[in-house]
mmCIF file with all atom_site columns, C-alpha atoms in Angstrom:
data_model
loop_
_atom_site.group_PDB
_atom_site.id
_atom_site.type_symbol
_atom_site.label_atom_id
_atom_site.label_alt_id
_atom_site.label_comp_id
_atom_site.label_asym_id
_atom_site.label_entity_id
_atom_site.label_seq_id
_atom_site.pdbx_PDB_ins_code
_atom_site.Cartn_x
_atom_site.Cartn_y
_atom_site.Cartn_z
_atom_site.occupancy
_atom_site.B_iso_or_equiv
_atom_site.pdbx_formal_charge
_atom_site.auth_seq_id
_atom_site.auth_comp_id
_atom_site.auth_asym_id
_atom_site.auth_atom_id
_atom_site.pdbx_PDB_model_num
ATOM 1  C CA . MET F 1 1  ? 9.924   3.590   1.523  1.00 0.00 ? 1  MET F CA 1
ATOM 2  C CA . ILE F 1 2  ? 12.575  6.149   0.890  1.00 0.00 ? 2  ILE F CA 1
ATOM 3  C CA . SER F 1 3  ? 14.188  5.828   3.928  1.00 0.00 ? 3  SER F CA 1
ATOM 4  C CA . GLY F 1 4  ? 13.970  4.529   7.458  1.00 0.00 ? 4  GLY F CA 1
ATOM 5  C CA . LYS F 1 5  ? 12.259  1.373   9.014  1.00 0.00 ? 5  LYS F CA 1
ATOM 6  C CA . LEU F 1 6  ? 8.490   1.023   9.968  1.00 0.00 ? 6  LEU F CA 1
ATOM 7  C CA . ARG F 1 7  ? 6.825   -2.181  11.845 1.00 0.00 ? 7  ARG F CA 1
ATOM 8  C CA . PHE F 1 8  ? 3.578   -2.607  9.704  1.00 0.00 ? 8  PHE F CA 1
ATOM 9  C CA . VAL F 1 9  ? 0.950   -5.159  11.148 1.00 0.00 ? 9  VAL F CA 1
ATOM 10 C CA . VAL F 1 10 ? -1.631  -6.483  8.712  1.00 0.00 ? 10 VAL F CA 1
ATOM 11 C CA . ASN F 1 11 ? -4.166  -8.854  9.226  1.00 0.00 ? 11 ASN F CA 1
ATOM 12 C CA . ASN F 1 12 ? -2.234  -9.951  12.290 1.00 0.00 ? 12 ASN F CA 1
ATOM 13 C CA . GLU F 1 13 ? 1.194   -10.217 10.309 1.00 0.00 ? 13 GLU F CA 1
ATOM 14 C CA . THR F 1 14 ? 4.242   -8.485  10.925 1.00 0.00 ? 14 THR F CA 1
ATOM 15 C CA . TYR F 1 15 ? 6.517   -6.872  8.590  1.00 0.00 ? 15 TYR F CA 1
ATOM 16 C CA . ILE F 1 16 ? 9.628   -4.759  8.944  1.00 0.00 ? 16 ILE F CA 1
ATOM 17 C CA . ALA F 1 17 ? 10.049  -2.291  6.160  1.00 0.00 ? 17 ALA F CA 1
ATOM 18 C CA . GLY F 1 18 ? 13.008  -0.430  5.132  1.00 0.00 ? 18 GLY F CA 1
ATOM 19 C CA . SER F 1 19 ? 14.530  1.736   1.987  1.00 0.00 ? 19 SER F CA 1
ATOM 20 C CA . GLY F 1 20 ? 13.673  0.380   -1.173 1.00 0.00 ? 20 GLY F CA 1
ATOM 21 C CA . ASP F 1 21 ? 10.499  -1.909  0.383  1.00 0.00 ? 21 ASP F CA 1
ATOM 22 C CA . VAL F 1 22 ? 7.012   -1.844  -0.762 1.00 0.00 ? 22 VAL F CA 1
ATOM 23 C CA . VAL F 1 23 ? 4.258   -2.958  1.736  1.00 0.00 ? 23 VAL F CA 1
ATOM 24 C CA . TYR F 1 24 ? 0.794   -3.689  0.059  1.00 0.00 ? 24 TYR F CA 1
ATOM 25 C CA . ILE F 1 25 ? -2.052  -3.176  2.039  1.00 0.00 ? 25 ILE F CA 1
ATOM 26 C CA . PRO F 1 26 ? -5.294  -5.242  0.737  1.00 0.00 ? 26 PRO F CA 1
ATOM 27 C CA . PRO F 1 27 ? -8.574  -3.240  0.890  1.00 0.00 ? 27 PRO F CA 1
ATOM 28 C CA . ASN F 1 28 ? -10.369 -3.362  4.021  1.00 0.00 ? 28 ASN F CA 1
ATOM 29 C CA . ALA F 1 29 ? -7.385  -5.078  5.794  1.00 0.00 ? 29 ALA F CA 1
ATOM 30 C CA . VAL F 1 30 ? -6.986  -4.435  9.736  1.00 0.00 ? 30 VAL F CA 1
ATOM 31 C CA . HIS F 1 31 ? -3.734  -2.527  9.843  1.00 0.00 ? 31 HIS F CA 1
ATOM 32 C CA . GLY F 1 32 ? -1.252  -0.189  11.576 1.00 0.00 ? 32 GLY F CA 1
ATOM 33 C CA . VAL F 1 33 ? 2.149   1.054   11.338 1.00 0.00 ? 33 VAL F CA 1
ATOM 34 C CA . GLU F 1 34 ? 4.758   2.012   13.914 1.00 0.00 ? 34 GLU F CA 1
ATOM 35 C CA . ALA F 1 35 ? 7.711   4.068   12.922 1.00 0.00 ? 35 ALA F CA 1
ATOM 36 C CA . LEU F 1 36 ? 11.029  2.288   14.202 1.00 0.00 ? 36 LEU F CA 1
ATOM 37 C CA . GLU F 1 37 ? 12.990  5.402   13.275 1.00 0.00 ? 37 GLU F CA 1
ATOM 38 C CA . ASP F 1 38 ? 12.657  8.584   11.454 1.00 0.00 ? 38 ASP F CA 1
ATOM 39 C CA . SER F 1 39 ? 11.225  7.491   7.735  1.00 0.00 ? 39 SER F CA 1
ATOM 40 C CA . LEU F 1 40 ? 10.483  9.030   4.391  1.00 0.00 ? 40 LEU F CA 1
ATOM 41 C CA . ILE F 1 41 ? 7.555   7.016   2.904  1.00 0.00 ? 41 ILE F CA 1
ATOM 42 C CA . VAL F 1 42 ? 5.349   7.491   -0.351 1.00 0.00 ? 42 VAL F CA 1
ATOM 43 C CA . ASP F 1 43 ? 1.715   6.560   0.119  1.00 0.00 ? 43 ASP F CA 1
ATOM 44 C CA . VAL F 1 44 ? -0.155  5.186   -3.098 1.00 0.00 ? 44 VAL F CA 1
ATOM 45 C CA . TYR F 1 45 ? -3.877  4.687   -3.302 1.00 0.00 ? 45 TYR F CA 1
ATOM 46 C CA . SER F 1 46 ? -5.189  2.742   -6.168 1.00 0.00 ? 46 SER F CA 1
ATOM 47 C CA . PRO F 1 47 ? -8.233  3.128   -6.522 1.00 0.00 ? 47 PRO F CA 1
ATOM 48 C CA . ILE F 1 48 ? -8.123  6.678   -5.275 1.00 0.00 ? 48 ILE F CA 1
ATOM 49 C CA . ARG F 1 49 ? -9.615  7.054   -1.828 1.00 0.00 ? 49 ARG F CA 1
ATOM 50 C CA . ASP F 1 50 ? -13.075 8.723   -1.907 1.00 0.00 ? 50 ASP F CA 1
ATOM 51 C CA . ASP F 1 51 ? -12.988 10.049  1.602  1.00 0.00 ? 51 ASP F CA 1
ATOM 52 C CA . TRP F 1 52 ? -10.019 12.391  0.217  1.00 0.00 ? 52 TRP F CA 1
ATOM 53 C CA . LEU F 1 53 ? -12.027 13.463  -2.799 1.00 0.00 ? 53 LEU F CA 1
ATOM 54 C CA . ARG F 1 54 ? -14.967 14.569  -0.845 1.00 0.00 ? 54 ARG F CA 1
ATOM 55 C CA . GLY F 1 55 ? -12.974 17.059  1.397  1.00 0.00 ? 55 GLY F CA 1
ATOM 56 C CA . GLY F 1 56 ? -13.002 17.288  4.922  1.00 0.00 ? 56 GLY F CA 1
ATOM 57 C CA . GLU F 1 57 ? -13.481 13.552  5.711  1.00 0.00 ? 57 GLU F CA 1
ATOM 58 C CA . ASP F 1 58 ? -9.885  12.785  6.000  1.00 0.00 ? 58 ASP F CA 1
ATOM 59 C CA . LYS F 1 59 ? -9.439  15.052  9.044  1.00 0.00 ? 59 LYS F CA 1
ATOM 60 C CA . TYR F 1 60 ? -8.239  12.066  11.190 1.00 0.00 ? 60 TYR F CA 1
ATOM 61 C CA . LEU F 1 61 ? -4.867  12.207  9.377  1.00 0.00 ? 61 LEU F CA 1
ATOM 62 C CA . ARG F 1 62 ? -4.177  15.849  10.076 1.00 0.00 ? 62 ARG F CA 1
ATOM 63 C CA . SER F 1 63 ? -3.137  16.944  13.345 1.00 0.00 ? 63 SER F CA 1
#
């Protein structure tokens, strides 16, 4: 998190993240996020997501 505040729910556990925090979401974990205020975040995936490499399969991220 660069700035702001988000509520993460990961495998039925709730975390409030703010500036400087890191949230690890394990592979295949049921998760969601809610912005509690305007936020700037950096998403990092390792290994890289195959759906992003194939192109077009990540449309669910676009509005």
